[in-house]
mmCIF file of C-alpha atoms in Angstrom:
data_model
loop_
_atom_site.group_PDB
_atom_site.id
_atom_site.type_symbol
_atom_site.label_atom_id
_atom_site.label_comp_id
_atom_site.label_asym_id
_atom_site.label_seq_id
_atom_site.Cartn_x
_atom_site.Cartn_y
_atom_site.Cartn_z
ATOM 1 C CA MET A 1088 109.585 51.374 98.630
ATOM 2 C CA PRO A 1089 107.331 50.086 95.844
ATOM 3 C CA ALA A 1090 108.603 47.171 93.796
ATOM 4 C CA ALA A 1091 108.447 49.203 90.572
ATOM 5 C CA VAL A 1092 110.967 51.682 91.926
ATOM 6 C CA ARG A 1093 113.224 48.939 93.293
ATOM 7 C CA THR A 1094 113.471 47.239 89.894
ATOM 8 C CA ALA A 1095 114.221 50.377 87.855
ATOM 9 C CA ALA A 1096 115.889 53.441 89.291
ATOM 10 C CA VAL A 1097 115.936 55.201 85.918
ATOM 11 C CA ARG A 1098 112.921 55.488 83.659
ATOM 12 C CA THR A 1099 112.207 57.550 80.550
ATOM 13 C CA VAL A 1100 108.807 58.900 79.690
ATOM 14 C CA THR A 1101 108.007 59.009 75.976
ATOM 15 C CA ALA A 1102 105.416 61.048 74.137
ATOM 16 C CA GLY A 1103 104.997 59.740 70.607
ATOM 17 C CA ALA A 1104 108.441 59.296 69.071
ATOM 18 C CA HIS A 1105 110.172 61.869 71.339
ATOM 19 C CA ARG A 1106 111.700 61.390 74.781
ATOM 20 C CA HIS A 1107 111.377 64.422 77.014
ATOM 21 C CA TRP A 1108 112.498 63.414 80.481
ATOM 22 C CA LEU A 1109 115.393 61.547 81.970
ATOM 23 C CA LEU A 1110 115.242 60.181 85.515
ATOM 24 C CA LYS A 1111 118.718 60.031 87.038
ATOM 25 C CA PRO A 1112 119.827 58.964 90.550
ATOM 26 C CA ILE A 1113 121.334 61.742 92.639
ATOM 27 C CA GLY A 1114 125.027 61.175 93.264
ATOM 28 C CA PHE A 1115 125.689 59.421 89.944
ATOM 29 C CA ASN A 1116 128.959 60.386 88.217
ATOM 30 C CA VAL A 1117 128.265 62.584 85.198
ATOM 31 C CA ASN A 1118 130.422 63.964 82.402
ATOM 32 C CA GLN A 1119 131.551 67.537 81.810
ATOM 33 C CA CYS A 1120 128.138 68.629 80.479
ATOM 34 C CA GLY A 1121 126.340 67.461 83.629
ATOM 35 C CA PHE A 1122 124.562 64.527 81.968
ATOM 36 C CA ALA A 1123 125.447 60.870 81.883
ATOM 37 C CA PRO A 1124 125.260 58.934 78.589
ATOM 38 C CA ARG A 1125 121.948 57.245 77.898
ATOM 39 C CA SER A 1126 123.611 53.873 77.290
ATOM 40 C CA SER A 1127 125.311 53.764 80.680
ATOM 41 C CA THR A 1128 125.408 50.353 82.320
ATOM 42 C CA ALA A 1129 124.203 51.955 85.543
ATOM 43 C CA TYR A 1130 120.965 52.890 83.823
ATOM 44 C CA ARG A 1131 120.342 49.373 82.519
ATOM 45 C CA HIS A 1132 121.345 47.602 85.744
ATOM 46 C CA ALA A 1133 120.052 49.951 88.416
ATOM 47 C CA SER A 1134 118.567 47.462 90.853
ATOM 48 C CA ALA A 1135 121.470 48.067 93.223
ATOM 49 C CA LEU A 1136 120.774 51.797 93.358
ATOM 50 C CA THR A 1137 117.237 51.626 94.752
ATOM 51 C CA SER A 1138 118.255 53.462 97.894
ATOM 52 C CA HIS A 1139 118.903 56.688 95.918
ATOM 53 C CA PRO A 1140 116.014 59.072 95.301
ATOM 54 C CA THR A 1141 115.457 60.183 91.730
ATOM 55 C CA VAL A 1142 115.001 63.568 90.061
ATOM 56 C CA ALA A 1143 113.728 64.568 86.648
ATOM 57 C CA LEU A 1144 116.007 66.452 84.211
ATOM 58 C CA HIS A 1145 115.198 67.937 80.818
ATOM 59 C CA ARG A 1146 116.566 65.767 78.051
ATOM 60 C CA HIS A 1147 115.988 67.524 74.711
ATOM 61 C CA ARG A 1148 119.249 69.387 73.784
ATOM 62 C CA PRO A 1149 121.687 68.843 76.671
ATOM 63 C CA LEU A 1150 121.872 65.088 76.157
ATOM 64 C CA GLY A 1151 122.648 65.625 72.462
ATOM 65 C CA LEU A 1152 125.497 67.923 73.453
ATOM 66 C CA ALA A 1153 126.599 65.349 76.005
ATOM 67 C CA ARG A 1154 126.925 62.664 73.339
ATOM 68 C CA ARG A 1155 128.947 65.001 71.127
ATOM 69 C CA TRP A 1156 131.209 66.299 73.882
ATOM 70 C CA ARG A 1157 131.607 63.055 75.790
ATOM 71 C CA ASN A 1158 134.838 61.951 74.050
ATOM 72 C CA VAL A 1159 136.281 65.359 73.130
ATOM 73 C CA PRO A 1160 139.944 65.490 74.256
ATOM 74 C CA VAL A 1161 141.264 68.596 75.947
ATOM 75 C CA TYR A 1162 144.739 69.544 74.641
ATOM 76 C CA ARG A 1163 147.108 71.293 76.964
ATOM 77 C CA PRO A 1164 150.116 73.307 75.750
ATOM 78 C CA LEU A 1165 153.334 71.315 75.928
ATOM 79 C CA VAL A 1166 155.429 74.490 76.106
ATOM 80 C CA ASP A 1167 155.300 77.524 78.335
ATOM 81 C CA LEU A 1168 156.284 80.720 76.530
ATOM 82 C CA SER A 1169 156.842 82.511 79.821
ATOM 83 C CA THR A 1170 159.672 80.139 80.757
ATOM 84 C CA MET A 1171 161.333 79.872 77.315
ATOM 85 C CA GLU A 1172 164.309 82.020 76.440
ATOM 86 C CA GLU A 1173 163.508 84.738 73.915
ATOM 87 C CA ARG A 1174 166.115 83.418 71.496
ATOM 88 C CA HIS A 1175 164.636 79.926 71.639
ATOM 89 C CA VAL A 1176 161.150 81.328 71.004
ATOM 90 C CA ILE A 1177 162.354 83.149 67.876
ATOM 91 C CA LEU A 1178 164.287 80.124 66.634
ATOM 92 C CA THR A 1179 161.254 77.867 67.005
ATOM 93 C CA TYR A 1180 158.396 80.125 65.939
ATOM 94 C CA ARG A 1181 160.121 82.999 64.037
ATOM 95 C CA LEU A 1182 158.278 85.566 66.172
ATOM 96 C CA ASP A 1183 159.046 86.894 69.621
ATOM 97 C CA ARG A 1184 156.967 86.155 72.693
ATOM 98 C CA THR A 1185 155.054 89.441 72.734
ATOM 99 C CA THR A 1186 154.160 89.255 69.038
ATOM 100 C CA ILE A 1187 152.894 85.677 69.406
ATOM 101 C CA GLN A 1188 150.683 86.632 72.338
ATOM 102 C CA GLU A 1189 149.241 89.596 70.452
ATOM 103 C CA LEU A 1190 148.641 87.412 67.390
ATOM 104 C CA CYS A 1191 146.780 84.863 69.523
ATOM 105 C CA ALA A 1192 144.641 87.609 71.033
ATOM 106 C CA GLN A 1193 143.774 88.905 67.554
ATOM 107 C CA LEU A 1194 142.833 85.475 66.217
ATOM 108 C CA GLU A 1195 141.204 84.143 69.387
ATOM 109 C CA ALA A 1196 137.636 84.869 68.282
ATOM 110 C CA ASP A 1197 138.176 82.962 65.020
ATOM 111 C CA LEU A 1198 140.005 80.045 66.642
ATOM 112 C CA MET A 1199 137.573 79.350 69.457
ATOM 113 C CA SER A 1200 135.775 76.056 68.895
ATOM 114 C CA PRO A 1201 132.136 76.313 67.798
ATOM 115 C CA ILE A 1202 129.609 74.595 70.098
ATOM 116 C CA ARG A 1203 128.721 72.036 67.465
ATOM 117 C CA GLN A 1204 132.352 71.158 66.618
ATOM 118 C CA PRO A 1205 134.447 71.308 69.794
ATOM 119 C CA THR A 1206 138.154 70.563 69.504
ATOM 120 C CA GLY A 1207 139.423 71.308 73.002
ATOM 121 C CA ILE A 1208 142.541 73.040 71.590
ATOM 122 C CA LEU A 1209 143.446 76.419 73.007
ATOM 123 C CA PRO A 1210 144.119 79.238 70.503
ATOM 124 C CA LEU A 1211 147.703 79.473 71.758
ATOM 125 C CA VAL A 1212 148.306 75.789 70.979
ATOM 126 C CA GLN A 1213 146.838 76.204 67.501
ATOM 127 C CA VAL A 1214 148.958 79.252 66.662
ATOM 128 C CA LEU A 1215 152.173 77.751 68.053
ATOM 129 C CA SER A 1216 151.738 74.493 66.143
ATOM 130 C CA VAL A 1217 151.126 76.303 62.836
ATOM 131 C CA LEU A 1218 154.047 78.692 63.387
ATOM 132 C CA HIS A 1219 156.283 75.709 64.108
ATOM 133 C CA PHE A 1220 155.091 74.038 60.909
ATOM 134 C CA PHE A 1221 155.831 77.172 58.840
ATOM 135 C CA ALA A 1222 159.244 77.634 60.441
ATOM 136 C CA SER A 1223 160.459 74.035 60.286
ATOM 137 C CA GLY A 1224 158.994 72.880 56.977
ATOM 138 C CA SER A 1225 158.544 69.453 58.537
ATOM 139 C CA PHE A 1226 155.794 66.899 57.990
ATOM 140 C CA GLN A 1227 152.404 67.344 59.604
ATOM 141 C CA SER A 1228 152.848 64.207 61.675
ATOM 142 C CA THR A 1229 156.127 65.444 63.182
ATOM 143 C CA VAL A 1230 154.699 68.846 64.085
ATOM 144 C CA ALA A 1231 151.550 67.207 65.445
ATOM 145 C CA ILE A 1232 153.541 64.993 67.807
ATOM 146 C CA SER A 1233 155.525 67.962 69.114
ATOM 147 C CA SER A 1234 152.243 69.832 69.620
ATOM 148 C CA GLY A 1235 150.566 66.956 71.472
ATOM 149 C CA MET A 1236 147.835 66.216 68.940
ATOM 150 C CA SER A 1237 147.104 63.768 66.154
ATOM 151 C CA GLN A 1238 148.020 64.373 62.538
ATOM 152 C CA SER A 1239 144.384 64.605 61.467
ATOM 153 C CA MET A 1240 143.670 67.128 64.204
ATOM 154 C CA PHE A 1241 146.655 69.252 63.156
ATOM 155 C CA SER A 1242 145.318 69.284 59.591
ATOM 156 C CA LYS A 1243 142.072 70.789 60.892
ATOM 157 C CA VAL A 1244 144.004 73.281 63.024
ATOM 158 C CA LEU A 1245 146.088 74.359 60.037
ATOM 159 C CA SER A 1246 142.975 75.023 57.956
ATOM 160 C CA ARG A 1247 141.388 76.963 60.799
ATOM 161 C CA VAL A 1248 144.431 79.176 61.416
ATOM 162 C CA LEU A 1249 144.865 79.856 57.692
ATOM 163 C CA SER A 1250 141.223 80.824 57.409
ATOM 164 C CA ALA A 1251 141.588 83.203 60.357
ATOM 165 C CA LEU A 1252 144.741 84.792 58.925
ATOM 166 C CA MET A 1253 143.158 85.376 55.511
ATOM 167 C CA LYS A 1254 140.634 87.725 57.122
ATOM 168 C CA TYR A 1255 143.477 90.132 57.949
ATOM 169 C CA MET A 1256 145.382 89.832 54.653
ATOM 170 C CA ARG A 1257 144.462 93.285 53.323
ATOM 171 C CA SER A 1258 145.582 94.960 56.528
ATOM 172 C CA CYS A 1259 148.952 93.141 56.609
ATOM 173 C CA ILE A 1260 149.910 93.361 52.923
ATOM 174 C CA VAL A 1261 149.296 96.924 51.754
ATOM 175 C CA PHE A 1262 150.576 98.575 48.592
ATOM 176 C CA SER A 1263 152.272 101.952 48.971
ATOM 177 C CA GLU A 1264 149.863 104.721 49.837
ATOM 178 C CA VAL A 1265 150.176 108.163 48.284
ATOM 179 C CA GLY A 1266 151.175 109.686 51.606
ATOM 180 C CA ASP A 1267 154.080 107.217 51.966
ATOM 181 C CA LEU A 1268 155.463 107.588 48.438
ATOM 182 C CA ALA A 1269 158.058 110.203 49.376
ATOM 183 C CA THR A 1270 159.557 107.965 52.059
ATOM 184 C CA VAL A 1271 159.462 104.886 49.817
ATOM 185 C CA LYS A 1272 161.156 106.768 46.974
ATOM 186 C CA GLY A 1273 163.888 107.998 49.300
ATOM 187 C CA ASP A 1274 164.616 104.503 50.596
ATOM 188 C CA PHE A 1275 164.943 103.098 47.073
ATOM 189 C CA TYR A 1276 167.060 106.041 45.924
ATOM 190 C CA ALA A 1277 169.545 105.264 48.684
ATOM 191 C CA LEU A 1278 170.035 101.772 47.194
ATOM 192 C CA GLY A 1279 170.991 102.617 43.602
ATOM 193 C CA HIS A 1280 170.334 106.338 43.027
ATOM 194 C CA ILE A 1281 167.411 105.753 40.674
ATOM 195 C CA PRO A 1282 164.612 108.217 41.481
ATOM 196 C CA ASN A 1283 160.871 107.614 41.831
ATOM 197 C CA ILE A 1284 161.068 103.847 42.500
ATOM 198 C CA ILE A 1285 158.278 102.604 44.801
ATOM 199 C CA GLY A 1286 158.738 98.832 44.526
ATOM 200 C CA ALA A 1287 160.759 95.915 43.166
ATOM 201 C CA ILE A 1288 158.817 93.151 41.409
ATOM 202 C CA ASP A 1289 159.833 89.561 40.705
ATOM 203 C CA GLY A 1290 158.595 85.987 40.901
ATOM 204 C CA THR A 1291 159.744 82.974 42.873
ATOM 205 C CA HIS A 1292 158.717 79.314 42.862
ATOM 206 C CA VAL A 1293 157.324 77.338 45.816
ATOM 207 C CA ALA A 1294 157.397 73.569 45.309
ATOM 208 C CA LEU A 1295 154.240 71.500 45.724
ATOM 209 C CA VAL A 1296 152.870 68.075 44.888
ATOM 210 C CA PRO A 1297 150.684 68.730 41.818
ATOM 211 C CA PRO A 1298 147.077 67.573 41.513
ATOM 212 C CA ARG A 1299 146.627 64.324 39.657
ATOM 213 C CA GLY A 1300 146.134 64.942 35.952
ATOM 214 C CA SER A 1301 147.632 68.471 36.015
ATOM 215 C CA GLU A 1302 151.311 67.711 36.461
ATOM 216 C CA GLN A 1303 152.460 69.526 33.314
ATOM 217 C CA VAL A 1304 150.623 72.707 34.240
ATOM 218 C CA TYR A 1305 152.621 72.995 37.466
ATOM 219 C CA ARG A 1306 156.006 71.985 36.014
ATOM 220 C CA ASN A 1307 158.272 75.035 35.829
ATOM 221 C CA ARG A 1308 161.304 75.735 33.661
ATOM 222 C CA LYS A 1309 163.578 74.033 36.221
ATOM 223 C CA ASN A 1310 161.623 70.799 35.766
ATOM 224 C CA TYR A 1311 159.887 70.572 39.134
ATOM 225 C CA HIS A 1312 156.296 71.310 40.168
ATOM 226 C CA SER A 1313 155.597 74.623 41.834
ATOM 227 C CA MET A 1314 153.446 77.691 42.254
ATOM 228 C CA ASN A 1315 154.854 80.840 40.645
ATOM 229 C CA VAL A 1316 154.546 83.610 43.242
ATOM 230 C CA GLN A 1317 154.702 87.260 42.201
ATOM 231 C CA VAL A 1318 155.872 89.668 44.902
ATOM 232 C CA VAL A 1319 156.400 93.416 45.102
ATOM 233 C CA CYS A 1320 158.586 94.570 47.982
ATOM 234 C CA LEU A 1321 159.860 97.842 49.423
ATOM 235 C CA ALA A 1322 163.434 98.842 50.169
ATOM 236 C CA ASP A 1323 163.165 97.470 53.738
ATOM 237 C CA GLN A 1324 162.019 94.042 52.385
ATOM 238 C CA TYR A 1325 158.398 94.682 53.395
ATOM 239 C CA ILE A 1326 156.055 92.798 51.031
ATOM 240 C CA SER A 1327 153.458 95.200 49.602
ATOM 241 C CA HIS A 1328 151.861 92.824 47.078
ATOM 242 C CA VAL A 1329 151.703 89.048 46.589
ATOM 243 C CA ASN A 1330 149.991 86.951 43.917
ATOM 244 C CA ALA A 1331 150.277 83.189 44.510
ATOM 245 C CA LYS A 1332 147.466 81.748 42.396
ATOM 246 C CA PHE A 1333 149.335 80.815 39.188
ATOM 247 C CA PRO A 1334 151.075 77.470 38.510
ATOM 248 C CA GLY A 1335 154.778 77.153 37.887
ATOM 249 C CA SER A 1336 154.554 76.940 34.091
ATOM 250 C CA VAL A 1337 153.120 80.470 33.816
ATOM 251 C CA HIS A 1338 155.556 83.227 32.836
ATOM 252 C CA ASP A 1339 156.305 86.118 35.202
ATOM 253 C CA ALA A 1340 155.159 88.705 32.659
ATOM 254 C CA TYR A 1341 151.814 86.941 32.210
ATOM 255 C CA ILE A 1342 151.209 86.950 35.964
ATOM 256 C CA MET A 1343 152.011 90.656 36.132
ATOM 257 C CA ARG A 1344 149.638 91.511 33.267
ATOM 258 C CA ASN A 1345 146.822 89.514 34.914
ATOM 259 C CA SER A 1346 147.232 90.965 38.395
ATOM 260 C CA SER A 1347 146.093 94.222 39.969
ATOM 261 C CA ILE A 1348 149.541 95.800 39.560
ATOM 262 C CA PRO A 1349 148.905 97.482 36.152
ATOM 263 C CA TYR A 1350 145.701 99.088 37.413
ATOM 264 C CA VAL A 1351 147.307 100.320 40.648
ATOM 265 C CA MET A 1352 150.348 101.737 38.887
ATOM 266 C CA GLU A 1353 148.250 103.539 36.285
ATOM 267 C CA GLN A 1354 146.338 105.198 39.111
ATOM 268 C CA LEU A 1355 149.632 106.421 40.603
ATOM 269 C CA GLN A 1356 151.085 107.821 37.373
ATOM 270 C CA ARG A 1357 150.236 111.442 38.161
ATOM 271 C CA PRO A 1358 153.287 111.693 40.403
ATOM 272 C CA CYS A 1359 155.801 109.867 38.205
ATOM 273 C CA VAL A 1360 156.521 106.549 39.927
ATOM 274 C CA TRP A 1361 158.011 103.265 38.703
ATOM 275 C CA LEU A 1362 158.477 99.666 39.643
ATOM 276 C CA ILE A 1363 161.775 97.974 38.918
ATOM 277 C CA GLY A 1364 162.020 94.458 37.496
ATOM 278 C CA ASP A 1365 164.395 92.090 35.735
ATOM 279 C CA SER A 1366 164.614 91.284 32.026
ATOM 280 C CA GLY A 1367 161.753 88.805 32.359
ATOM 281 C CA TYR A 1368 159.330 91.731 32.273
ATOM 282 C CA PRO A 1369 158.539 94.125 29.402
ATOM 283 C CA ASN A 1370 159.691 97.716 29.733
ATOM 284 C CA LEU A 1371 156.569 99.791 30.398
ATOM 285 C CA SER A 1372 155.788 103.381 31.283
ATOM 286 C CA TRP A 1373 155.685 102.411 34.965
ATOM 287 C CA LEU A 1374 158.197 99.499 34.929
ATOM 288 C CA LEU A 1375 161.958 99.851 34.460
ATOM 289 C CA THR A 1376 163.995 96.879 33.240
ATOM 290 C CA PRO A 1377 167.722 96.604 32.490
ATOM 291 C CA VAL A 1378 169.233 97.271 29.076
ATOM 292 C CA ARG A 1379 169.983 93.847 27.599
ATOM 293 C CA ASN A 1380 172.835 94.906 25.347
ATOM 294 C CA PRO A 1381 174.318 98.143 26.736
ATOM 295 C CA ARG A 1382 176.291 100.106 24.142
ATOM 296 C CA THR A 1383 177.227 103.259 26.029
ATOM 297 C CA ARG A 1384 178.815 104.007 29.355
ATOM 298 C CA ALA A 1385 175.558 105.634 30.504
ATOM 299 C CA GLU A 1386 173.619 102.415 29.831
ATOM 300 C CA GLU A 1387 176.227 100.436 31.761
ATOM 301 C CA ARG A 1388 175.953 102.796 34.737
ATOM 302 C CA TYR A 1389 172.177 102.484 34.554
ATOM 303 C CA ASN A 1390 172.398 98.677 34.593
ATOM 304 C CA GLU A 1391 174.710 98.779 37.603
ATOM 305 C CA ALA A 1392 172.333 101.059 39.505
ATOM 306 C CA HIS A 1393 169.386 98.932 38.391
ATOM 307 C CA GLY A 1394 171.057 95.780 39.742
ATOM 308 C CA ARG A 1395 171.828 97.368 43.114
ATOM 309 C CA THR A 1396 168.251 98.559 43.454
ATOM 310 C CA ARG A 1397 166.551 95.378 42.272
ATOM 311 C CA ARG A 1398 168.659 93.128 44.495
ATOM 312 C CA VAL A 1399 166.351 93.915 47.409
ATOM 313 C CA ILE A 1400 163.701 91.576 45.986
ATOM 314 C CA GLU A 1401 166.230 88.722 45.932
ATOM 315 C CA ARG A 1402 167.090 89.387 49.570
ATOM 316 C CA THR A 1403 163.373 89.459 50.381
ATOM 317 C CA PHE A 1404 162.819 86.032 48.815
ATOM 318 C CA GLY A 1405 165.872 84.664 50.587
ATOM 319 C CA LEU A 1406 164.772 85.982 53.980
ATOM 320 C CA LEU A 1407 161.170 84.838 53.488
ATOM 321 C CA LYS A 1408 162.159 81.266 52.603
ATOM 322 C CA ALA A 1409 164.868 81.064 55.241
ATOM 323 C CA ARG A 1410 162.488 82.280 57.932
ATOM 324 C CA PHE A 1411 159.681 79.944 56.837
ATOM 325 C CA ARG A 1412 161.303 76.740 55.610
ATOM 326 C CA CYS A 1413 158.019 75.306 54.386
ATOM 327 C CA LEU A 1414 158.454 77.564 51.315
ATOM 328 C CA HIS A 1415 162.024 76.450 50.607
ATOM 329 C CA MET A 1416 163.068 73.453 48.553
ATOM 330 C CA THR A 1417 165.009 72.059 51.509
ATOM 331 C CA GLY A 1418 161.703 71.801 53.380
ATOM 332 C CA GLY A 1419 160.305 69.534 50.665
ATOM 333 C CA SER A 1420 157.225 70.032 48.528
ATOM 334 C CA LEU A 1421 153.982 71.184 50.093
ATOM 335 C CA MET A 1422 151.546 68.271 49.910
ATOM 336 C CA TYR A 1423 148.335 70.263 49.741
ATOM 337 C CA SER A 1424 145.892 71.450 47.135
ATOM 338 C CA PRO A 1425 147.010 74.499 45.102
ATOM 339 C CA LYS A 1426 144.432 76.668 46.891
ATOM 340 C CA LYS A 1427 145.758 75.712 50.318
ATOM 341 C CA VAL A 1428 149.338 76.205 49.145
ATOM 342 C CA CYS A 1429 148.331 79.703 48.042
ATOM 343 C CA HIS A 1430 146.943 80.399 51.518
ATOM 344 C CA ILE A 1431 150.148 79.102 53.153
ATOM 345 C CA ILE A 1432 152.288 81.376 50.967
ATOM 346 C CA VAL A 1433 150.160 84.439 51.713
ATOM 347 C CA ALA A 1434 150.130 83.616 55.442
ATOM 348 C CA CYS A 1435 153.933 83.389 55.494
ATOM 349 C CA CYS A 1436 154.156 86.768 53.713
ATOM 350 C CA MET A 1437 151.842 88.276 56.332
ATOM 351 C CA LEU A 1438 153.938 86.879 59.178
ATOM 352 C CA HIS A 1439 157.104 88.083 57.411
ATOM 353 C CA ASN A 1440 155.721 91.635 57.384
ATOM 354 C CA LEU A 1441 154.671 91.286 61.010
ATOM 355 C CA ALA A 1442 158.187 90.220 61.994
ATOM 356 C CA LEU A 1443 159.689 93.191 60.138
ATOM 357 C CA ARG A 1444 157.303 95.701 61.684
ATOM 358 C CA ARG A 1445 158.003 94.315 65.172
ATOM 359 C CA GLN A 1446 161.755 94.201 64.391
ATOM 360 C CA VAL A 1447 162.039 90.507 65.171
ATOM 361 C CA PRO A 1448 165.515 89.360 64.066
ATOM 362 C CA PHE A 1449 165.965 86.299 61.902
ATOM 363 C CA LEU A 1450 168.039 83.808 63.858
ATOM 364 C CA GLN A 1451 169.681 80.600 62.759
ATOM 365 C CA GLU A 1452 171.431 78.170 65.072
ATOM 366 C CA ASP A 1453 174.657 77.848 63.116
ATOM 367 C CA GLY A 1454 174.704 81.377 61.679
ATOM 368 C CA PRO A 1455 177.514 83.900 62.228
ATOM 369 C CA ASP A 1456 177.341 86.820 64.662
ATOM 370 C CA GLY A 1457 175.130 85.078 67.155
ATOM 371 C CA GLY A 1458 172.885 83.570 64.563
ATOM 372 C CA VAL A 1459 171.832 86.648 62.553
ATOM 373 C CA VAL A 1460 171.824 85.726 58.876
ATOM 374 C CA ALA A 1461 171.301 87.933 55.818
ATOM 375 C CA ALA A 1462 169.660 85.505 53.436
ATOM 376 C CA VAL A 1463 169.907 86.106 49.673
ATOM 377 C CA GLU A 1464 168.094 84.175 46.981
ATOM 378 C CA PRO A 1465 169.977 83.395 43.731
ATOM 379 C CA VAL A 1466 169.065 85.504 40.731
ATOM 380 C CA GLU A 1467 166.399 83.846 38.582
ATOM 381 C CA SER A 1468 165.087 85.610 35.495
ATOM 382 C CA GLU A 1469 163.228 84.620 32.381
ATOM 383 C CA GLU A 1470 163.751 86.290 29.044
ATOM 384 C CA GLU A 1471 160.669 87.974 27.610
ATOM 385 C CA GLU A 1472 160.014 88.955 24.011
ATOM 386 C CA ASP A 1473 160.562 92.586 23.036
ATOM 387 C CA ASP A 1474 157.004 92.944 21.750
ATOM 388 C CA GLY A 1475 155.226 95.819 23.461
ATOM 389 C CA ASP A 1476 158.341 97.281 25.124
ATOM 390 C CA ASP A 1477 158.169 101.018 25.813
ATOM 391 C CA THR A 1478 161.796 102.089 26.062
ATOM 392 C CA ASP A 1479 161.185 105.844 25.829
ATOM 393 C CA ASN A 1480 160.676 106.114 29.566
ATOM 394 C CA ARG A 1481 163.858 104.200 30.336
ATOM 395 C CA ASP A 1482 165.827 106.225 27.798
ATOM 396 C CA ARG A 1483 164.763 109.453 29.489
ATOM 397 C CA VAL A 1484 165.940 108.118 32.856
ATOM 398 C CA ILE A 1485 169.325 107.136 31.395
ATOM 399 C CA LEU A 1486 169.743 110.455 29.634
ATOM 400 C CA GLN A 1487 168.754 112.531 32.679
ATOM 401 C CA TYR A 1488 170.520 110.700 35.498
ATOM 402 C CA PHE A 1489 173.349 108.535 34.078
ATOM 403 C CA GLN A 1490 175.035 110.581 31.365
#
């Protein structure tokens, strides 16, 4: 064999500033892409490999991919859903096994790693880790350890799953359609015997760490920082509308006036329909509020029926925050930007609706009756000025149904 080959088993041919060919000994150990790194010691000290023939391989793009993929870890699931008890699956992830598998299949295309940014994390691992984070309300580092990944990697996974879920928001949170109004009205009438109700509206606060320099904007009336979340729910606690983009210092009535609710309700006024809200909202032609100072027996009966009907929104908030502890004060404040907190809130509302539609029970380890708990949120209302109140509509309801 010529001396030139004996002294260098690997040679690169250059044309200008670009390298086009890589000579590699047959039988050399290569990485998962099929190419060994250019800086390998075997390439620089190849005098001992002179007995191996050499072949020429194209170098342009594959070697670049090899350098990017060389140190990419491959994460394996630490749990096996097929071997877990159904109760344990619901306690840990708040969804049953079948629903989780269908959710992974729906989000798989959005969670698959792009070629230029591989993560090595299966879609199932990503979904399970985020569900566990929503359910436990724990720190990212704790959830990351239980998921078998680093804290920084879990942060990327959380952003990716939230982004995938936001694409399906409008199909998971849907306001009442005209064809469903009769059923919705009947369900609400069974609660308090007030006709033509299609939704209960209220606001709740989700604690967060405020951005630096904007602490006062996010400080609510209870003296902690939060996002004020407006929700409209149905009689079965299904969330039909959510608005989570306003800070905690903003009043409930202001959020309602600056949301899509007034426009939607005005479009539905041909068949007479109403929302029901607490005294923090003004009394409008499509919004019924309680009488603040009842003077007649009819007004008292109306307030009692109003309270029984509106209590469904309190139960909805209680169930939502008990199911996803990251939204509850006991889970601590969410340490993310307000925009990401908004996405987390909306994602939890979507998963809440999914659990209701799939009839997944809410379980708690120390709850009564095998762990089934009916969570109720305490009543929280803000007083609103009487300016702009339209009480004629409410007076007609009292006169017609509660005399």
